[in-house]
XYZ file of C-alpha atoms in Angstrom:
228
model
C 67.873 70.350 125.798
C 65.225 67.483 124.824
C 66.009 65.415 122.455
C 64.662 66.153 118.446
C 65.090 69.936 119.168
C 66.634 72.196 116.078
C 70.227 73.630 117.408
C 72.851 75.888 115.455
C 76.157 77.760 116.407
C 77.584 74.895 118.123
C 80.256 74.383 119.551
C 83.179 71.812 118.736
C 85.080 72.430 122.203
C 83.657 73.400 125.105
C 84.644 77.665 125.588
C 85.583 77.771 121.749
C 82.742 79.478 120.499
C 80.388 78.246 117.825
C 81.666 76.593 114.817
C 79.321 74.120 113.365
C 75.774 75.456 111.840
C 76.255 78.624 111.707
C 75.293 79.498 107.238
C 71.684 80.962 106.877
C 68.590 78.783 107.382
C 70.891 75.371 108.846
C 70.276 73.605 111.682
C 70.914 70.476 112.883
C 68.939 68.195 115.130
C 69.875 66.939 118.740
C 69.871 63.002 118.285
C 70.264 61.493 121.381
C 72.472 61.542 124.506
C 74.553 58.870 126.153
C 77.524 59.709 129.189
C 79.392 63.018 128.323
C 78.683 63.089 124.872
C 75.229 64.001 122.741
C 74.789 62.872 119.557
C 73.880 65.197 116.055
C 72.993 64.803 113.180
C 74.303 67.906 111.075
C 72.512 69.771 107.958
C 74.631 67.309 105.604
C 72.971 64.353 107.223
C 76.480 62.940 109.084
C 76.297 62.274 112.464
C 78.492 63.650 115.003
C 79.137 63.370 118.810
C 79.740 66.339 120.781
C 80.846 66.769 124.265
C 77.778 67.846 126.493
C 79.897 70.819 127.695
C 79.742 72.501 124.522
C 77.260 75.443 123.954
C 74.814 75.682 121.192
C 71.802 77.956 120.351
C 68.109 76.820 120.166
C 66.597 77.461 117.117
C 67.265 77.341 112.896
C 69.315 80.016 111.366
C 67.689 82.775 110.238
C 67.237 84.139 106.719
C 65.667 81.179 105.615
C 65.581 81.871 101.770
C 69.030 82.950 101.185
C 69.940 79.627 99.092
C 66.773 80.822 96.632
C 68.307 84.100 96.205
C 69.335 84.158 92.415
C 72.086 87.474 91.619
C 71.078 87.044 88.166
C 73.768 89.476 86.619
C 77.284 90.868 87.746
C 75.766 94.232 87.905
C 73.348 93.178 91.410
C 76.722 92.180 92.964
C 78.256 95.691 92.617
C 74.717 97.186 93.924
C 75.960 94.973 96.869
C 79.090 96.472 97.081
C 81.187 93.905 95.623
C 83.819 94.735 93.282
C 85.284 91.828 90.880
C 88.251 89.814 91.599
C 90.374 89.649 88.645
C 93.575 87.472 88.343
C 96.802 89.547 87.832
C 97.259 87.152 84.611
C 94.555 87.984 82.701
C 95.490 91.765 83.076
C 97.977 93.853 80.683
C 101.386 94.048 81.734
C 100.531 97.945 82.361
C 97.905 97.365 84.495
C 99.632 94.113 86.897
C 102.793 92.699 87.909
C 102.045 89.603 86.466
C 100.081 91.014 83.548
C 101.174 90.597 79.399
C 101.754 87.909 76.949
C 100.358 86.304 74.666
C 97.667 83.633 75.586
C 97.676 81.764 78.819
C 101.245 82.987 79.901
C 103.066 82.473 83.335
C 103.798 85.283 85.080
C 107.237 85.722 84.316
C 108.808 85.650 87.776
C 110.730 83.086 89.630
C 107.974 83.530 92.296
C 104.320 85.841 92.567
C 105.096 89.676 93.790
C 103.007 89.762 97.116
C 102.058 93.413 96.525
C 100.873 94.624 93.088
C 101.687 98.545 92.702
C 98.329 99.912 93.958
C 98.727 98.074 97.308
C 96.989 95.315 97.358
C 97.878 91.703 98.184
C 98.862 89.509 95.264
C 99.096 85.920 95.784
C 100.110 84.132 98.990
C 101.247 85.854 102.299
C 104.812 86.773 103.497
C 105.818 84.199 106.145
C 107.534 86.129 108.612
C 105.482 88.224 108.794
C 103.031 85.638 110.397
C 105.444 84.278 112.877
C 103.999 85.712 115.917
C 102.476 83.524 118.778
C 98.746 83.351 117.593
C 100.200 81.501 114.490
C 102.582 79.264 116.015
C 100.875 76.141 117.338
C 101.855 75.575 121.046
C 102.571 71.858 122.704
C 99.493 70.154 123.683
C 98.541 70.824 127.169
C 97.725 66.891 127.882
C 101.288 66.339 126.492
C 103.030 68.121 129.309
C 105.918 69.964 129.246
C 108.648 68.261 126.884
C 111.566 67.196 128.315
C 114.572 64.973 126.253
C 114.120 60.924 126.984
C 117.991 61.018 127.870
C 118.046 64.056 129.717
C 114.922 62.403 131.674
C 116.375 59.455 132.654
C 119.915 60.664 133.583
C 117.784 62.623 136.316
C 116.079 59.798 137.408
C 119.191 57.830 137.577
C 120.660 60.151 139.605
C 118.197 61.115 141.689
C 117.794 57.389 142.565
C 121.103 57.334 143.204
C 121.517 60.654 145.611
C 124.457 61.418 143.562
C 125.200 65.276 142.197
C 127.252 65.001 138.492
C 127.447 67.294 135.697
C 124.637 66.428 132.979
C 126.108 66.761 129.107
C 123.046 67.445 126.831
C 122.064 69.199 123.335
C 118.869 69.392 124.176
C 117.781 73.471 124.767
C 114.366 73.232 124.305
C 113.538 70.918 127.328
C 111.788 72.495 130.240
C 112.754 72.640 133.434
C 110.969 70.294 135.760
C 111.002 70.452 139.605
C 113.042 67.187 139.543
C 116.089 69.162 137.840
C 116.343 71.305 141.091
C 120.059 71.217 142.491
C 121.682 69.512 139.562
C 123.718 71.050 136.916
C 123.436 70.613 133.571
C 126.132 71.611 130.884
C 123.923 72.901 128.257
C 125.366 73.215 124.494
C 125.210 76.232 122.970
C 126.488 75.462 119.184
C 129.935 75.910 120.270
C 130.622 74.241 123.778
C 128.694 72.919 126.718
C 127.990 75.954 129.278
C 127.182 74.698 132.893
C 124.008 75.869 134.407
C 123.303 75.043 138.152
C 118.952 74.788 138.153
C 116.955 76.734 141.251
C 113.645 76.675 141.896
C 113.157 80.196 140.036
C 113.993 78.583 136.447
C 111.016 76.191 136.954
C 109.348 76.175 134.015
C 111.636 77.675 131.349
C 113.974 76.618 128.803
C 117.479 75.193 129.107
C 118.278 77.441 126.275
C 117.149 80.560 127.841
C 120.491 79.746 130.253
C 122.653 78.673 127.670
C 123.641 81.798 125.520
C 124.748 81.376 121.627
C 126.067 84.639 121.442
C 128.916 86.600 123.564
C 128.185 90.167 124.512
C 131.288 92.110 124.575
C 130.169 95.003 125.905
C 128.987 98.251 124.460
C 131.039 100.918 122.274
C 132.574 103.331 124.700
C 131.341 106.684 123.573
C 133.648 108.849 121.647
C 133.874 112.295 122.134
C 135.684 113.606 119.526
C 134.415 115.975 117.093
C 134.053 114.808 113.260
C 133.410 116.689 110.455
């Protein structure tokens, strides 16, 4: 792109998709460029440096008047479609949860109800609920795979040494690394240290995975009798 030209929908990292400029009628202006990085300057006047892998789209945003748009009254917004968002507080105790009293009362619980009686969502969200893996943030891929200092340098020690002994460590969420190959590493599982001899299969996983915190005894023989 030359330099001066109007951009929007950038991107922030390269493959992301657009982030930046994107609200109708923005754009920002390419600045200059200099290495791997380009310089912007953004609708809000800051300037920014971007890597030059990053995608953008030529151009300003369209529906420039937008920001002139005045609704005027509450009644255009339902012509739009939009209903009103009233706070379960400032509704009667009949009609919310977290309706009643008198004046600006709390809402009488030790914490919000995250459903209302018609269904919809309250206040806040349910944690565990959320737990799934696009909501937990994973290790850093420049990071590498984490592995316990201690654990690390008994390895090394060993491995220096060409000697074969059994590792002690707490540590289950260290990965496997191909330098852990043919050792054996006791492995605590809240109760005691189980020994667990690493091939090259278990590359790449947890100690933990090999380290169980629960005993399976088996499963309930089946019973034939006849109840009533």
């Amino acid at each position: 792109m030359p330099l001066g030209t109007d951009i929007h929908n950038i991107e922030l990292f390269p493959g992301k998709g657009g982030q930046l400029v994107r609200t109708a009628g923005s754009s920002a202006q390419l600045v200059a460029k200099e290495g791997q990085f380009v310089t912007i300057r953004l609708p809000s006047g800051e300037i920014r440096l971007i890597s030059n892998k990053c995608w953008a789209t030529i151009g300003q945003v369209g529906n420039y008047d937008a920001n002139n748009l005045t609704i005027g009254k509450a009644g255009k917004q339902r012509w739009l479609g939009k209903r009103p968002h009233v706070r379960g507080t400032a509704k009667n105790a009949a009609d919310h949860p977290h309706g009643g009293g008198e004046g600006r009362a709390p809402i009488g619980r030790s914490q919000p109800l995250l459903y209302a009686t018609y269904g919809s969502r309250v206040e806040g969200y349910y944690y565990k609920n959320y737990i799934t893996s696009k909501n937990i943030m994973s290790r850093s891929l420049k990071k590498g795979p984490f592995i316990a200092d201690h654990l690390l340098k008994k390895i090394e020690k060993l491995n220096s040494q060409g000697e074969k002994k059994v590792i002690l460590t707490w540590s289950r969420s260290s990965t496997i690394v191909p330098i852990m190959i043919g050792h054996t590493i006791a492995v605590h599982n809240g109760r005691e240290h189980l020994p667990v001899f690493v091939t090259d299969q278990m590359v790449g996983h947890k100690l933990g995975e090999f380290s169980p915190t629960r005993t399976f005894k088996g499963h309930l023989k089946s019973d034939k009798k006849s109840h009533r």
